[in-house]
Amino acid sequence: NWECVEYFEETDSTMLRASALLAELGGREAHGALVVADWQTDGVGRRGRNWESGRGQNLLFSMVWSPPALSEASPVDVLAHMVQLNLAVSVAVVRACELVGITSAKVKWPNDVWALDRKLAGSLVDFNGERAAVVGIGINVNEQSADVVVVTDDERRGEAGTWPATVVQRVGVRELLGSAEPVAREPLLAHVCNSLENLMDLSPESFLDQYRRADMLIGRSVRVHHARREVNDPRDYDGTVVDITKQGFLRVRHAGGDATLSGEEISITPRLGSW
């Protein structure tokens, strides 16, 4: 049901444009509406971060999600649906990447997709608190590798520590495929949308199984950041990811025991190359 597509060579934010469509049309009429842009002047990332992308290089889009079944659902069922949506978006990106020939793409909880320990995509789900959400997705397609974030907590503390300064780089679909020519973005867009619909048709138990198969963190050493990854916080700690719950929480085992973590409150940095 992707019949309404708005395309912009340049816009402030596809999330803002899609939110405006939701407000104008209402959830049931706006469900499946897509806003696609070649360039965003004010792209939005998770936890207030900016989303930066080269002009015309990557796949930047937002969609309105408010399927008719939600109109009669209880508040508890609506919330469970949105939790699944938040997790399903990244899995849909992984599936789309597989369909174009990339087997190394994995979900980095809660809303990123990495390949070969480099960031390939990110997403954001803005739930309006009622029966609709706006989903924003950015996939690095043709842009060359670039640094994303520097994690330097141990350097700031002046410790030898177990977490040396780490640079996480972006990687694109074109680079992963080894393509000499730019990769078309439209098929990738279609694959993401179709994969998301299929994932949202699954029961919570079946979906969680699919999520675990796509996950890159379970069994891996991570750093838990309570503020931002770039900020030293005395509450931060190292641990090992144990599992993902059906409520979308991450379970991490650390020196103080097991913790159940929300993506709204913390960020995770995996130790690169650790399994």
PDB file of N, CA and C in Angstrom, residues 178-238:
ATOM      1  N   GLY A 178      31.127  -3.973  -4.221  1.00  0.00           N
ATOM      2  CA  GLY A 178      32.288  -3.837  -5.091  1.00  0.00           C
ATOM      3  C   GLY A 178      31.922  -3.367  -6.477  1.00  0.00           C
ATOM      4  N   SER A 179      30.881  -2.520  -6.550  1.00  0.00           N
ATOM      5  CA  SER A 179      30.368  -2.075  -7.841  1.00  0.00           C
ATOM      6  C   SER A 179      31.142  -0.869  -8.365  1.00  0.00           C
ATOM      7  N   ALA A 180      31.517  -0.915  -9.634  1.00  0.00           N
ATOM      8  CA  ALA A 180      32.195   0.218 -10.261  1.00  0.00           C
ATOM      9  C   ALA A 180      31.212   1.322 -10.616  1.00  0.00           C
ATOM     10  N   GLU A 181      29.936   0.973 -10.731  1.00  0.00           N
ATOM     11  CA  GLU A 181      28.902   1.932 -11.102  1.00  0.00           C
ATOM     12  C   GLU A 181      28.006   2.234  -9.904  1.00  0.00           C
ATOM     13  N   PRO A 182      27.399   3.423  -9.876  1.00  0.00           N
ATOM     14  CA  PRO A 182      26.457   3.739  -8.793  1.00  0.00           C
ATOM     15  C   PRO A 182      25.330   2.709  -8.729  1.00  0.00           C
ATOM     16  N   VAL A 183      24.890   2.430  -7.525  1.00  0.00           N
ATOM     17  CA  VAL A 183      23.827   1.461  -7.306  1.00  0.00           C
ATOM     18  C   VAL A 183      22.477   2.179  -7.325  1.00  0.00           C
ATOM     19  N   ALA A 184      21.516   1.637  -8.054  1.00  0.00           N
ATOM     20  CA  ALA A 184      20.170   2.220  -8.100  1.00  0.00           C
ATOM     21  C   ALA A 184      19.519   2.136  -6.728  1.00  0.00           C
ATOM     22  N   ARG A 185      18.891   3.221  -6.315  1.00  0.00           N
ATOM     23  CA  ARG A 185      18.297   3.268  -4.979  1.00  0.00           C
ATOM     24  C   ARG A 185      16.845   2.779  -4.952  1.00  0.00           C
ATOM     25  N   GLU A 186      16.152   2.889  -6.075  1.00  0.00           N
ATOM     26  CA  GLU A 186      14.732   2.541  -6.091  1.00  0.00           C
ATOM     27  C   GLU A 186      14.450   1.088  -5.727  1.00  0.00           C
ATOM     28  N   PRO A 187      15.196   0.098  -6.265  1.00  0.00           N
ATOM     29  CA  PRO A 187      14.916  -1.290  -5.863  1.00  0.00           C
ATOM     30  C   PRO A 187      15.119  -1.519  -4.372  1.00  0.00           C
ATOM     31  N   LEU A 188      16.104  -0.871  -3.806  1.00  0.00           N
ATOM     32  CA  LEU A 188      16.352  -1.005  -2.373  1.00  0.00           C
ATOM     33  C   LEU A 188      15.179  -0.449  -1.573  1.00  0.00           C
ATOM     34  N   LEU A 189      14.638   0.690  -2.013  1.00  0.00           N
ATOM     35  CA  LEU A 189      13.467   1.271  -1.367  1.00  0.00           C
ATOM     36  C   LEU A 189      12.286   0.304  -1.403  1.00  0.00           C
ATOM     37  N   ALA A 190      12.037  -0.294  -2.549  1.00  0.00           N
ATOM     38  CA  ALA A 190      10.924  -1.237  -2.676  1.00  0.00           C
ATOM     39  C   ALA A 190      11.127  -2.455  -1.783  1.00  0.00           C
ATOM     40  N   HIS A 191      12.353  -2.956  -1.725  1.00  0.00           N
ATOM     41  CA  HIS A 191      12.632  -4.124  -0.892  1.00  0.00           C
ATOM     42  C   HIS A 191      12.406  -3.826   0.592  1.00  0.00           C
ATOM     43  N   VAL A 192      12.805  -2.642   1.034  1.00  0.00           N
ATOM     44  CA  VAL A 192      12.602  -2.283   2.444  1.00  0.00           C
ATOM     45  C   VAL A 192      11.112  -2.242   2.764  1.00  0.00           C
ATOM     46  N   CYS A 193      10.334  -1.576   1.935  1.00  0.00           N
ATOM     47  CA  CYS A 193       8.893  -1.431   2.192  1.00  0.00           C
ATOM     48  C   CYS A 193       8.190  -2.779   2.202  1.00  0.00           C
ATOM     49  N   ASN A 194       8.493  -3.626   1.217  1.00  0.00           N
ATOM     50  CA  ASN A 194       7.845  -4.930   1.146  1.00  0.00           C
ATOM     51  C   ASN A 194       8.273  -5.827   2.302  1.00  0.00           C
ATOM     52  N   SER A 195       9.550  -5.775   2.663  1.00  0.00           N
ATOM     53  CA  SER A 195      10.042  -6.586   3.774  1.00  0.00           C
ATOM     54  C   SER A 195       9.410  -6.145   5.088  1.00  0.00           C
ATOM     55  N   LEU A 196       9.232  -4.851   5.262  1.00  0.00           N
ATOM     56  CA  LEU A 196       8.623  -4.357   6.493  1.00  0.00           C
ATOM     57  C   LEU A 196       7.185  -4.859   6.620  1.00  0.00           C
ATOM     58  N   GLU A 197       6.431  -4.800   5.538  1.00  0.00           N
ATOM     59  CA  GLU A 197       5.057  -5.310   5.585  1.00  0.00           C
ATOM     60  C   GLU A 197       5.029  -6.786   5.973  1.00  0.00           C
ATOM     61  N   ASN A 198       5.924  -7.568   5.390  1.00  0.00           N
ATOM     62  CA  ASN A 198       5.955  -9.000   5.688  1.00  0.00           C
ATOM     63  C   ASN A 198       6.319  -9.251   7.150  1.00  0.00           C
ATOM     64  N   LEU A 199       7.265  -8.504   7.672  1.00  0.00           N
ATOM     65  CA  LEU A 199       7.683  -8.685   9.061  1.00  0.00           C
ATOM     66  C   LEU A 199       6.578  -8.296  10.034  1.00  0.00           C
ATOM     67  N   MET A 200       5.828  -7.258   9.696  1.00  0.00           N
ATOM     68  CA  MET A 200       4.758  -6.808  10.589  1.00  0.00           C
ATOM     69  C   MET A 200       3.547  -7.726  10.557  1.00  0.00           C
ATOM     70  N   ASP A 201       3.492  -8.630   9.590  1.00  0.00           N
ATOM     71  CA  ASP A 201       2.422  -9.626   9.549  1.00  0.00           C
ATOM     72  C   ASP A 201       2.719 -10.828  10.442  1.00  0.00           C
ATOM     73  N   LEU A 202       3.961 -10.927  10.941  1.00  0.00           N
ATOM     74  CA  LEU A 202       4.352 -12.066  11.772  1.00  0.00           C
ATOM     75  C   LEU A 202       3.832 -11.905  13.192  1.00  0.00           C
ATOM     76  N   SER A 203       3.648 -13.028  13.869  1.00  0.00           N
ATOM     77  CA  SER A 203       3.328 -12.989  15.293  1.00  0.00           C
ATOM     78  C   SER A 203       4.541 -12.462  16.051  1.00  0.00           C
ATOM     79  N   PRO A 204       4.344 -11.930  17.260  1.00  0.00           N
ATOM     80  CA  PRO A 204       5.491 -11.429  18.029  1.00  0.00           C
ATOM     81  C   PRO A 204       6.580 -12.480  18.221  1.00  0.00           C
ATOM     82  N   GLU A 205       6.205 -13.735  18.449  1.00  0.00           N
ATOM     83  CA  GLU A 205       7.193 -14.784  18.672  1.00  0.00           C
ATOM     84  C   GLU A 205       7.985 -15.076  17.395  1.00  0.00           C
ATOM     85  N   SER A 206       7.279 -15.182  16.278  1.00  0.00           N
ATOM     86  CA  SER A 206       7.962 -15.445  15.005  1.00  0.00           C
ATOM     87  C   SER A 206       8.840 -14.273  14.606  1.00  0.00           C
ATOM     88  N   PHE A 207       8.343 -13.055  14.852  1.00  0.00           N
ATOM     89  CA  PHE A 207       9.153 -11.891  14.511  1.00  0.00           C
ATOM     90  C   PHE A 207      10.427 -11.851  15.345  1.00  0.00           C
ATOM     91  N   LEU A 208      10.315 -12.118  16.638  1.00  0.00           N
ATOM     92  CA  LEU A 208      11.486 -12.056  17.501  1.00  0.00           C
ATOM     93  C   LEU A 208      12.547 -13.059  17.050  1.00  0.00           C
ATOM     94  N   ASP A 209      12.112 -14.200  16.558  1.00  0.00           N
ATOM     95  CA  ASP A 209      13.052 -15.175  16.015  1.00  0.00           C
ATOM     96  C   ASP A 209      13.791 -14.596  14.816  1.00  0.00           C
ATOM     97  N   GLN A 210      13.061 -13.892  13.948  1.00  0.00           N
ATOM     98  CA  GLN A 210      13.692 -13.260  12.786  1.00  0.00           C
ATOM     99  C   GLN A 210      14.657 -12.154  13.221  1.00  0.00           C
ATOM    100  N   TYR A 211      14.271 -11.415  14.260  1.00  0.00           N
ATOM    101  CA  TYR A 211      15.154 -10.367  14.750  1.00  0.00           C
ATOM    102  C   TYR A 211      16.465 -10.962  15.250  1.00  0.00           C
ATOM    103  N   ARG A 212      16.373 -12.005  16.053  1.00  0.00           N
ATOM    104  CA  ARG A 212      17.593 -12.616  16.611  1.00  0.00           C
ATOM    105  C   ARG A 212      18.511 -13.122  15.512  1.00  0.00           C
ATOM    106  N   ARG A 213      17.934 -13.633  14.439  1.00  0.00           N
ATOM    107  CA  ARG A 213      18.758 -14.105  13.324  1.00  0.00           C
ATOM    108  C   ARG A 213      19.515 -12.958  12.662  1.00  0.00           C
ATOM    109  N   ALA A 214      18.924 -11.764  12.676  1.00  0.00           N
ATOM    110  CA  ALA A 214      19.543 -10.613  12.025  1.00  0.00           C
ATOM    111  C   ALA A 214      20.449  -9.812  12.958  1.00  0.00           C
ATOM    112  N   ASP A 215      20.427 -10.118  14.254  1.00  0.00           N
ATOM    113  CA  ASP A 215      21.128  -9.333  15.265  1.00  0.00           C
ATOM    114  C   ASP A 215      22.641  -9.544  15.208  1.00  0.00           C
ATOM    115  N   MET A 216      23.401  -8.487  15.531  1.00  0.00           N
ATOM    116  CA  MET A 216      24.860  -8.572  15.590  1.00  0.00           C
ATOM    117  C   MET A 216      25.420  -8.475  17.004  1.00  0.00           C
ATOM    118  N   LEU A 217      24.580  -8.239  18.023  1.00  0.00           N
ATOM    119  CA  LEU A 217      25.087  -7.943  19.363  1.00  0.00           C
ATOM    120  C   LEU A 217      25.031  -9.108  20.341  1.00  0.00           C
ATOM    121  N   ILE A 218      24.111 -10.040  20.172  1.00  0.00           N
ATOM    122  CA  ILE A 218      23.963 -11.118  21.147  1.00  0.00           C
ATOM    123  C   ILE A 218      25.272 -11.907  21.236  1.00  0.00           C
ATOM    124  N   GLY A 219      25.793 -12.009  22.458  1.00  0.00           N
ATOM    125  CA  GLY A 219      27.055 -12.695  22.700  1.00  0.00           C
ATOM    126  C   GLY A 219      28.284 -11.819  22.539  1.00  0.00           C
ATOM    127  N   ARG A 220      28.066 -10.540  22.269  1.00  0.00           N
ATOM    128  CA  ARG A 220      29.186  -9.646  21.965  1.00  0.00           C
ATOM    129  C   ARG A 220      29.464  -8.692  23.126  1.00  0.00           C
ATOM    130  N   SER A 221      30.740  -8.311  23.290  1.00  0.00           N
ATOM    131  CA  SER A 221      31.131  -7.333  24.306  1.00  0.00           C
ATOM    132  C   SER A 221      30.740  -5.937  23.852  1.00  0.00           C
ATOM    133  N   VAL A 222      30.170  -5.163  24.782  1.00  0.00           N
ATOM    134  CA  VAL A 222      29.703  -3.825  24.440  1.00  0.00           C
ATOM    135  C   VAL A 222      30.046  -2.849  25.560  1.00  0.00           C
ATOM    136  N   ARG A 223      30.014  -1.580  25.228  1.00  0.00           N
ATOM    137  CA  ARG A 223      30.079  -0.495  26.199  1.00  0.00           C
ATOM    138  C   ARG A 223      28.686   0.117  26.272  1.00  0.00           C
ATOM    139  N   VAL A 224      28.140   0.263  27.487  1.00  0.00           N
ATOM    140  CA  VAL A 224      26.834   0.877  27.695  1.00  0.00           C
ATOM    141  C   VAL A 224      27.044   2.335  28.076  1.00  0.00           C
ATOM    142  N   HIS A 225      26.481   3.249  27.264  1.00  0.00           N
ATOM    143  CA  HIS A 225      26.617   4.692  27.478  1.00  0.00           C
ATOM    144  C   HIS A 225      25.283   5.248  27.961  1.00  0.00           C
ATOM    145  N   HIS A 226      25.295   5.936  29.081  1.00  0.00           N
ATOM    146  CA  HIS A 226      24.061   6.490  29.627  1.00  0.00           C
ATOM    147  C   HIS A 226      23.777   7.899  29.113  1.00  0.00           C
ATOM    148  N   ALA A 227      24.791   8.616  28.716  1.00  0.00           N
ATOM    149  CA  ALA A 227      24.592   9.928  28.095  1.00  0.00           C
ATOM    150  C   ALA A 227      24.758   9.731  26.580  1.00  0.00           C
ATOM    151  N   ARG A 228      25.722  10.373  25.990  1.00  0.00           N
ATOM    152  CA  ARG A 228      26.040  10.156  24.587  1.00  0.00           C
ATOM    153  C   ARG A 228      27.323   9.357  24.499  1.00  0.00           C
ATOM    154  N   ARG A 229      27.525   8.711  23.352  1.00  0.00           N
ATOM    155  CA  ARG A 229      28.737   7.908  23.187  1.00  0.00           C
ATOM    156  C   ARG A 229      30.000   8.749  23.340  1.00  0.00           C
ATOM    157  N   GLU A 230      29.883  10.044  23.004  1.00  0.00           N
ATOM    158  CA  GLU A 230      31.039  10.912  23.026  1.00  0.00           C
ATOM    159  C   GLU A 230      31.297  11.509  24.408  1.00  0.00           C
ATOM    160  N   VAL A 231      30.437  11.197  25.375  1.00  0.00           N
ATOM    161  CA  VAL A 231      30.517  11.826  26.702  1.00  0.00           C
ATOM    162  C   VAL A 231      30.828  10.773  27.747  1.00  0.00           C
ATOM    163  N   ASN A 232      31.805  11.067  28.603  1.00  0.00           N
ATOM    164  CA  ASN A 232      32.131  10.172  29.706  1.00  0.00           C
ATOM    165  C   ASN A 232      31.092  10.331  30.816  1.00  0.00           C
ATOM    166  N   ASP A 233      30.514   9.219  31.252  1.00  0.00           N
ATOM    167  CA  ASP A 233      29.518   9.223  32.307  1.00  0.00           C
ATOM    168  C   ASP A 233      29.908   8.144  33.318  1.00  0.00           C
ATOM    169  N   PRO A 234      29.954   8.474  34.610  1.00  0.00           N
ATOM    170  CA  PRO A 234      30.375   7.484  35.613  1.00  0.00           C
ATOM    171  C   PRO A 234      29.452   6.272  35.693  1.00  0.00           C
ATOM    172  N   ARG A 235      28.261   6.355  35.136  1.00  0.00           N
ATOM    173  CA  ARG A 235      27.348   5.214  35.152  1.00  0.00           C
ATOM    174  C   ARG A 235      27.652   4.198  34.059  1.00  0.00           C
ATOM    175  N   ASP A 236      28.488   4.556  33.087  1.00  0.00           N
ATOM    176  CA  ASP A 236      28.781   3.669  31.969  1.00  0.00           C
ATOM    177  C   ASP A 236      29.521   2.419  32.436  1.00  0.00           C
ATOM    178  N   TYR A 237      29.334   1.329  31.705  1.00  0.00           N
ATOM    179  CA  TYR A 237      30.017   0.090  32.066  1.00  0.00           C
ATOM    180  C   TYR A 237      30.162  -0.810  30.843  1.00  0.00           C
ATOM    181  N   ASP A 238      31.017  -1.845  30.997  1.00  0.00           N
ATOM    182  CA  ASP A 238      31.208  -2.850  29.965  1.00  0.00           C
ATOM    183  C   ASP A 238      30.364  -4.076  30.299  1.00  0.00           C
TER     184      ASP A 238
END
